[in-house]
Each structure stands twice: as structure tokens, then as C-alpha cells.
Short mmCIF file of C-alpha atoms in Angstrom, two decimals:
data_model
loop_
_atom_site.label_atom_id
_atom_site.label_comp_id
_atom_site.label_asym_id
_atom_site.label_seq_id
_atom_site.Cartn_x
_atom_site.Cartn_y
_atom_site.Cartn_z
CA UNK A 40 100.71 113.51 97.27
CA UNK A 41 98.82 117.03 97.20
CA UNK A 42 100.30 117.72 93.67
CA UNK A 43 99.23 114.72 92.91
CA UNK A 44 95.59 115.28 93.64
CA UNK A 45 95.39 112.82 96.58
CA UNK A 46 93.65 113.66 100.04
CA UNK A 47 96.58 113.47 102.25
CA UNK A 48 96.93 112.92 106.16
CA UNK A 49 99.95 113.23 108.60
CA UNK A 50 99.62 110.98 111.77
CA UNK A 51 100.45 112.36 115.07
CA UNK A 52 99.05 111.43 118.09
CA UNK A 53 100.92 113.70 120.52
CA UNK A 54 100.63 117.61 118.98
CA UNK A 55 102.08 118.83 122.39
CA UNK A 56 105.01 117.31 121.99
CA UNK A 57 107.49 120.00 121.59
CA UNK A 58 109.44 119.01 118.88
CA UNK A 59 106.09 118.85 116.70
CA UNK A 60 104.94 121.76 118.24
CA UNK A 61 108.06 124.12 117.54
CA UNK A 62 108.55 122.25 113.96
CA UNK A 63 104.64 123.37 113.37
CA UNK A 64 103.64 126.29 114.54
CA UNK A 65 103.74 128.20 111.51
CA UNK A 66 102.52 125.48 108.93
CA UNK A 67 99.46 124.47 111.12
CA UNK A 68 98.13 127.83 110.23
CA UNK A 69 98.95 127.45 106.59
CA UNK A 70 95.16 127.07 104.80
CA UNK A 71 97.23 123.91 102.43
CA UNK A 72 97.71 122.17 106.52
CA UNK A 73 93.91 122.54 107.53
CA UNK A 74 92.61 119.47 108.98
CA UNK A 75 96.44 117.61 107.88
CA UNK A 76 97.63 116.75 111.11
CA UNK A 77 95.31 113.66 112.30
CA UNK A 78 95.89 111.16 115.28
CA UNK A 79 95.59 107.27 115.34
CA UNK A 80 92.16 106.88 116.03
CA UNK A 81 90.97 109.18 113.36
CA UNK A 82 93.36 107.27 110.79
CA UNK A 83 91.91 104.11 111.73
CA UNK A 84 88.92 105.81 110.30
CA UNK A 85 90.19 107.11 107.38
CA UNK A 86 91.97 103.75 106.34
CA UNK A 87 90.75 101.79 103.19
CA UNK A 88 92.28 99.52 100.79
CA UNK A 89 93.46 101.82 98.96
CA UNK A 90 95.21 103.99 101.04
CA UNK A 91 98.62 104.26 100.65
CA UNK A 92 100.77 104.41 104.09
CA UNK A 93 104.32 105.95 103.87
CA UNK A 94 106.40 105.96 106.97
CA UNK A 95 109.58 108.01 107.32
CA UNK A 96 112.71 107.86 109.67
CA UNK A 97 111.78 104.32 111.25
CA UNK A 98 111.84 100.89 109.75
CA UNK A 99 111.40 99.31 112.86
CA UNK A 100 107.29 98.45 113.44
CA UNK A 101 107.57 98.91 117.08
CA UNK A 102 108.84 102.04 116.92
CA UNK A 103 106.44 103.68 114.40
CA UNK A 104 103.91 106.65 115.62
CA UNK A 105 101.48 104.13 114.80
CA UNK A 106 102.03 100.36 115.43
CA UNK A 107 98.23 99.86 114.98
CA UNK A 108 97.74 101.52 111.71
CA UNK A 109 100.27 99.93 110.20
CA UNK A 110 99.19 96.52 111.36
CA UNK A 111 95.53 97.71 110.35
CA UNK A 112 96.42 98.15 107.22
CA UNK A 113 98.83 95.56 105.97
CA UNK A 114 97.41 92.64 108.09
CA UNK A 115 93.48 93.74 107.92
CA UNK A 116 92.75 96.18 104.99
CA UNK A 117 95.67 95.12 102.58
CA UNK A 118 96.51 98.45 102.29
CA UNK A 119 100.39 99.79 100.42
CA UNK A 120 103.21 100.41 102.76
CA UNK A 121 106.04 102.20 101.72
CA UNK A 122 108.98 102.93 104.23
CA UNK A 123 111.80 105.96 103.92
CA UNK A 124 114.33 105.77 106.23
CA UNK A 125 117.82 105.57 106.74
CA UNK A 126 118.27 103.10 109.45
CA UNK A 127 119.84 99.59 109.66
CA UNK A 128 117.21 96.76 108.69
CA UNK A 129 116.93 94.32 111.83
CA UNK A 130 114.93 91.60 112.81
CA UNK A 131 111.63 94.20 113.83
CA UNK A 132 112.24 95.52 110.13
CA UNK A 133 108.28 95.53 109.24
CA UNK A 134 107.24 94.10 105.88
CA UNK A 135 106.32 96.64 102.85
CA UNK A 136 105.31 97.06 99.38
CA UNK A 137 108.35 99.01 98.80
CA UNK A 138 111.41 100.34 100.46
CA UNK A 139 113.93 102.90 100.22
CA UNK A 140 116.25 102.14 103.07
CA UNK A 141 119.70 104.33 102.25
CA UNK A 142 121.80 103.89 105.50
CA UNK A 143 124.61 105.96 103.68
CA UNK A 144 122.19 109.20 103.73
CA UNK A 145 122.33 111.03 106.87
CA UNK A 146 118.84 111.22 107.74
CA UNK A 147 115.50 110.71 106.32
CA UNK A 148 115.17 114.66 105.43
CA UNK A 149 118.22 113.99 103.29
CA UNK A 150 116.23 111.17 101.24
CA UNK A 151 112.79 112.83 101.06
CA UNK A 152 114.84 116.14 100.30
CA UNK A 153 115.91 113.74 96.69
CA UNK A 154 112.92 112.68 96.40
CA UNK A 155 110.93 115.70 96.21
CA UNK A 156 113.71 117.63 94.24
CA UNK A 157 113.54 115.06 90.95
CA UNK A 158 109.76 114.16 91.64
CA UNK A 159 107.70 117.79 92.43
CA UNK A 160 106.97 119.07 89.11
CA UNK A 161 104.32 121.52 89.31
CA UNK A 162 104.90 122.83 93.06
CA UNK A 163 107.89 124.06 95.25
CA UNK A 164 108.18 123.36 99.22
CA UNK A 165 107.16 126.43 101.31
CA UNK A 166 109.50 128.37 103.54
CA UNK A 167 108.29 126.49 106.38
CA UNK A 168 108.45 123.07 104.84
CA UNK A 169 111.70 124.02 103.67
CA UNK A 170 112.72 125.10 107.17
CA UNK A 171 111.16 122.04 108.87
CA UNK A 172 113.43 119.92 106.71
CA UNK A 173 116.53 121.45 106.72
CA UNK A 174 116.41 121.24 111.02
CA UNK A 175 116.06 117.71 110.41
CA UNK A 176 119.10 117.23 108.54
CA UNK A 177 120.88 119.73 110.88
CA UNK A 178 119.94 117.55 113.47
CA UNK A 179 121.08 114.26 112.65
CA UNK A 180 124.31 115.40 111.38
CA UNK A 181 124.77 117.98 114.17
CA UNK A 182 125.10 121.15 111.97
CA UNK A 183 126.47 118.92 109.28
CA UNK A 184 129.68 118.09 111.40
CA UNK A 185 128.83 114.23 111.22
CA UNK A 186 127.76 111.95 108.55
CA UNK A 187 127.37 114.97 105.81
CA UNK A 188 128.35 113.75 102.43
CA UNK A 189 127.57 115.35 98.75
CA UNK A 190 123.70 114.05 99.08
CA UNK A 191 123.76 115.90 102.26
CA UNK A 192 124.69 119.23 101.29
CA UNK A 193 122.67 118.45 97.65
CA UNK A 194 119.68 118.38 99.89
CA UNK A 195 120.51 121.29 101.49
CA UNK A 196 120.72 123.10 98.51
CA UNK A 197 117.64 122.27 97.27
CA UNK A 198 116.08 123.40 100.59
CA UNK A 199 117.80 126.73 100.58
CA UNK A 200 116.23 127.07 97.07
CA UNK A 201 113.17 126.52 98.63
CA UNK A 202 113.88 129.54 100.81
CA UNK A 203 114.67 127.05 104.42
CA UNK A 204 115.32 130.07 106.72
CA UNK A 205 118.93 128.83 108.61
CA UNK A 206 118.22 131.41 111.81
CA UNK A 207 114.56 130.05 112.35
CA UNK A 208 116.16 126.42 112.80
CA UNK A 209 118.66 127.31 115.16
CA UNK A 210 115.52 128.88 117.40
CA UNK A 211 114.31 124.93 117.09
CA UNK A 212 117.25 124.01 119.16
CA UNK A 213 117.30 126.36 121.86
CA UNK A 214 116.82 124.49 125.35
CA UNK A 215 114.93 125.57 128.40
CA UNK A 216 115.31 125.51 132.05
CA UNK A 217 113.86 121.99 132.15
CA UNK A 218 116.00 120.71 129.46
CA UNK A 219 119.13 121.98 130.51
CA UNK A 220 118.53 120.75 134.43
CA UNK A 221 117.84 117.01 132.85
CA UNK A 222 120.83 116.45 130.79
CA UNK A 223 122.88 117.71 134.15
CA UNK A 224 121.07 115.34 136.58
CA UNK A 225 121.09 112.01 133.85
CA UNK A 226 124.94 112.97 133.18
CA UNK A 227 125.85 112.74 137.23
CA UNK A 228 124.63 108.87 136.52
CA UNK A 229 127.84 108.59 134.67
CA UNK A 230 129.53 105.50 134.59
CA UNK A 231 132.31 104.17 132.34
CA UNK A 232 132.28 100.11 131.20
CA UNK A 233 134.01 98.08 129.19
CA UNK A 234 137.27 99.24 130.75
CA UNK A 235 136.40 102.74 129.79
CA UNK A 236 135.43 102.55 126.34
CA UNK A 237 131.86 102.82 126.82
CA UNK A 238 130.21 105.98 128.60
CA UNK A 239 126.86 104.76 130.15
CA UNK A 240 124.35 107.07 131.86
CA UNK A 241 120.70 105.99 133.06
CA UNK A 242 118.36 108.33 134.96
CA UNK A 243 114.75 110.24 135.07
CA UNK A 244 113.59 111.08 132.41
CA UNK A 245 110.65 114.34 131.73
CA UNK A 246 107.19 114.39 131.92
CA UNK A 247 107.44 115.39 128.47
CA UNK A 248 108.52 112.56 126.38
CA UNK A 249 109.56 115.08 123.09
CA UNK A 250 112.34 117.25 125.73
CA UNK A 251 113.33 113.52 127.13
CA UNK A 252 114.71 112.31 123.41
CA UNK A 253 116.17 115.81 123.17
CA UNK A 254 117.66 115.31 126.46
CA UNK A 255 119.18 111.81 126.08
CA UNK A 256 120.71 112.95 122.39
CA UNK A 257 122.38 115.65 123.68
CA UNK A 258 124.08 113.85 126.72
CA UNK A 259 125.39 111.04 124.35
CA UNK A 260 127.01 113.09 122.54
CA UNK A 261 128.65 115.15 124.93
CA UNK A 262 129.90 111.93 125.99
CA UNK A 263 131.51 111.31 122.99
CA UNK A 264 133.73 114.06 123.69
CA UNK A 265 135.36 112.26 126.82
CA UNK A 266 138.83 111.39 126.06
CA UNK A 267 138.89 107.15 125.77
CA UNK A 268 135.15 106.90 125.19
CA UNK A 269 134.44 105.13 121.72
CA UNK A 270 130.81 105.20 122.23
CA UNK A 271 128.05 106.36 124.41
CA UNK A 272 124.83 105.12 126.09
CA UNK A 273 122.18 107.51 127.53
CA UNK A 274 118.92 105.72 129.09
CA UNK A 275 116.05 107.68 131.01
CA UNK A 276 112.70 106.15 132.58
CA UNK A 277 109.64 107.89 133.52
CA UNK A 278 106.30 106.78 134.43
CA UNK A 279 107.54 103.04 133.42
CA UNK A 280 108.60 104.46 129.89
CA UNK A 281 112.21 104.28 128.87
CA UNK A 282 114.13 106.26 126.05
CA UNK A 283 117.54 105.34 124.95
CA UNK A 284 120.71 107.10 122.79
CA UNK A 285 123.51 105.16 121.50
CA UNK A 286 126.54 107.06 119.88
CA UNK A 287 129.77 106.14 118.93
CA UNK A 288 133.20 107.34 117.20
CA UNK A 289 135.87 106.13 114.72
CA UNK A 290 133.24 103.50 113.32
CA UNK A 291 134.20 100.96 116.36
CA UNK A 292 131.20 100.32 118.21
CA UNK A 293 127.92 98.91 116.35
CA UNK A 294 125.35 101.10 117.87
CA UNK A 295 122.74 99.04 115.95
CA UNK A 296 123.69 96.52 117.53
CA UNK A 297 124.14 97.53 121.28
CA UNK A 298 119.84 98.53 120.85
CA UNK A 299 119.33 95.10 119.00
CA UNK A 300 115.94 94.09 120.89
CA UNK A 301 114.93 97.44 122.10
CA UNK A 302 115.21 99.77 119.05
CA UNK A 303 117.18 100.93 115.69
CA UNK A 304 119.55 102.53 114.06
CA UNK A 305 122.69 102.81 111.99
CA UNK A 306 126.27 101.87 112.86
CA UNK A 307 127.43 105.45 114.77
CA UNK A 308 123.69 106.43 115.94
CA UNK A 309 120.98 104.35 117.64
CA UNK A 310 117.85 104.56 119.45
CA UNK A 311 115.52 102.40 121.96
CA UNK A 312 112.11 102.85 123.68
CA UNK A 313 110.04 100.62 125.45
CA UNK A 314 107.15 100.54 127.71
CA UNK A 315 106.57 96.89 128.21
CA UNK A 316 110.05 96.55 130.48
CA UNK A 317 111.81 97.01 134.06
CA UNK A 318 114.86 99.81 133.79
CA UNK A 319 116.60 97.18 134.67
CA UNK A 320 115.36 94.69 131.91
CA UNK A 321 116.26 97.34 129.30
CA UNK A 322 119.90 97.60 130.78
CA UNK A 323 120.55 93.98 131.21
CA UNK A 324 119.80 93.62 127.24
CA UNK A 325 121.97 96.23 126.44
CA UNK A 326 124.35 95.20 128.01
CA UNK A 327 124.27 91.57 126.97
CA UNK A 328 124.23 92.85 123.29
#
């Protein structure tokens, strides 16, 4: 959008979170980032008719960093909506002017990666976008050990031409006291259903909703590792907000479906969240699905 002469935005409403703020740090203080990062309300306030909205990673609408944006825009303003993303369409798919939804790529850095390789013409990613990107790819295939195909290590290429520094991502994934103590105390919650096959854990969650997700990913897939376990379910609560991981092995277990209702996701990797719910609301449609 920048080489393209447009005055660009990216909506956060949470900078604290730690997975923004580690991702960050370095390209908030790039002069190119001044004033980039915006939240909701200031969106809101930006948005016209002719903005153009692109949302990455998420098809589902209430999942987005902005439910009211989007709804702002294509319901009120008649804005263009474009989702990325590389999740399963379901029934909370939101409606858009276009969509590139490629659940065979391994994350949405992967697809944005393509994108900006055949479509940049008279700039180059930074280091630090570079960086940012390749952790995101690293992430979702878990240091391209899972779901990695030729697009995947295409895109990496393309970010290593970019000069993505390898060492400064594995920094991004170093845990802390808190994080470590968390995935302990929502693992003892272990219990095994479905005559063993599924690994289900449910416990408290963080103050800090960013080291939460990071917390609940992690468990699920050590899970995975359990000998019998085709698939694993992670759920934590906190403060009447509740994050969920699904993972599973071998291709036998539909995570997509087992968050059908309360999130997204692809066939071996799924995610819920909801606010509006009992713990014990969220379980019970989990585990009717």
C-alpha cells in the first residue's frame, strides 16, 4: 500500500500485548512506522468509503481485532474488504469483496510472503519486516516441522533475501517465568476422552491475554506427543474470557470442526475465544461438536 502511494494504517488495540510488543519493538521506531500502528476507535475515525480494509490470518468476523470496523465499514460506509488467510471457511466466514483463502499454505505469512514477492516492484521488505514474517511462518509450522511444503520454504526464501535475521526470531519465542508456570498448572488439568484419543486440558488462564494464546499452543502440542493421543484440546478462562487450542495428528481429527461455534481453523490446527460464555458453556459445545 505505501509503494503504492496510499496512507496506510495497522489496527491494534492492545500494543502491550507481548506478542505485538516483541514482534515491534524495532519497527515502531522505524520513521516509515510513525503514527502506523492505530487502535479501533481511531480507525473508526479514519474510515471512509473508500477505504480499503484487508484482514489477515482470520476469516472468521468474530474473531477479527476489530469486529466493529469491519461491520462499520461493510454494513455502514460500504467500504472494500479483502480477507488473507489460511483458515477453513465456516458458517462465521464474514462477507468480502475479495478473498484469498489458501488452506493448503501454512500460515498467512506464507501467502502475504507470495504476495509481496510477485507484487513489490519498486521496494524490498526491511530486516525487521522480514524478521517479523519469517517468526510467523516459524510459528505455525513449528520451525517448519509441520505443514511446510514448497510455498513454505519459497516464502522463506524470499524473506531471507530480504535479510529475516533467523537468531532474532528464536529470541521471539523464548518464555518467561510466568509462561512456563502456566503451561505446568493448565497441563495438571489433564484429562484423556474419547477412550483416550483426545487429550483435553482446561484451566486459568494469564492476566495477559498475548502469554495465554502462547500458553495454550504450546500445551496442545506437547500433548500431541502422548502416545494414543490423535488430537489435543487446551482451554483457559480468566476474568470471564476463554482461549482455546485444538491440535491433532495423522489427519484424523477435524480440529475445525471440534471449535465449530466458538472459533476457526484448518483440519490439524484450530482456535476459539469467547467472552460472551460460562467455561462450562464453551466445553459443553466442544464437546458436543
Amino acid at each position: 500500500a505505501r509503494e503504492m502511494g496510499k496512507p496506510t494504517n495497522i489496527v491494534i488495540n492492545d500494543p502491550s500485548d507481548v506478542n505485538f510488543a516483541t514482534l515491534t519493538e524495532s519497527l515502531t521506531s522505524a520513521p516509515e512506522y510513525d503514527g502506523m500502528f492505530i487502535d479501533e476507535q481511531e480507525a473508526l475515525t479514519k474510515a471512509r468509503t473508500e477505504s480499503l480494509l484487508i484482514v489477515v490470518d482470520v476469516n472468521n468476523h468474530r474473531n477479527m481485532e476489530s469486529t466493529h470496523l469491519y461491520k462499520t465499514l461493510r454494513e455502514t460506509l460500504g467500504g472494500k474488504i479483502i480477507i488473507l488467510d489460511h483458515h477453513e471457511k465456516n458458517e462465521n466466514t464474514a462477507e468480502c469483496d475479495y478473498d484469498y483463502i489458501d488452506i493448503t499454505s501454512s500460515s498467512a505469512c506464507e501467502i502475504v510472503s507470495g504476495i509481496l514477492d510477485v507484487g513489490l516492484r519498486r521496494s524490498k521488505l526491511s530486516s525487521d519486516e522480514a524478521t517479523a514474517m519469517l517468526a510467523g511462518i516459524m510459528l505455525d509450522t513449528k520451525n517448519f516441522t509441520q505443514y511446510a511444503s514448497r510455498k513454505t520454504y519459497a516464502a522463506a526464501e524470499y524473506l531471507s533475501l530480504c535479510s529475516a535475521k533467523v537468531d532474532r526470531v528464536r529470541k521471539f519465542f523464548e518464555a518467561d517465568y510466568e509462561t512456563f508456570d502456566a503451561q505446568y498448572r493448565i497441563g495438571a488439568g489433564l484429562q484423556m476422552v474419547q477412550d483416550g484419543r483426545i487429550a483435553v486440558c482446561m484451566g486459568k488462564g494469564l492476566e495477559d491475554e498475548g502469554k495465554t494464546k502462547i500458553v495454550i499452543g504450546r500445551v496442545a502440542d506437547q500433548l500431541l506427543s502422548m502416545n494414543g493421543a490423535l488430537a489435543s484440546i487446551v482451554i483457559a478462562e480468566w476474568n470471564g474470557r476463554i482461549n482455546a487450542s485444538a491440535r491433532s495428528n495423522n489427519n484424523l481429527v477435524d480440529c475445525a470442526q471440534l471449535m465449530r461455534g466458538v472459533g476457526g481453523g484448518n483440519f490439524n490446527n484450530a482456535g476459539g475465544m469467547a467472552d460472551d460464555m460460562t467455561l462450562k458453556q464453551f466445553r459443553k459445545i466442544v464437546d458436543d461438536n
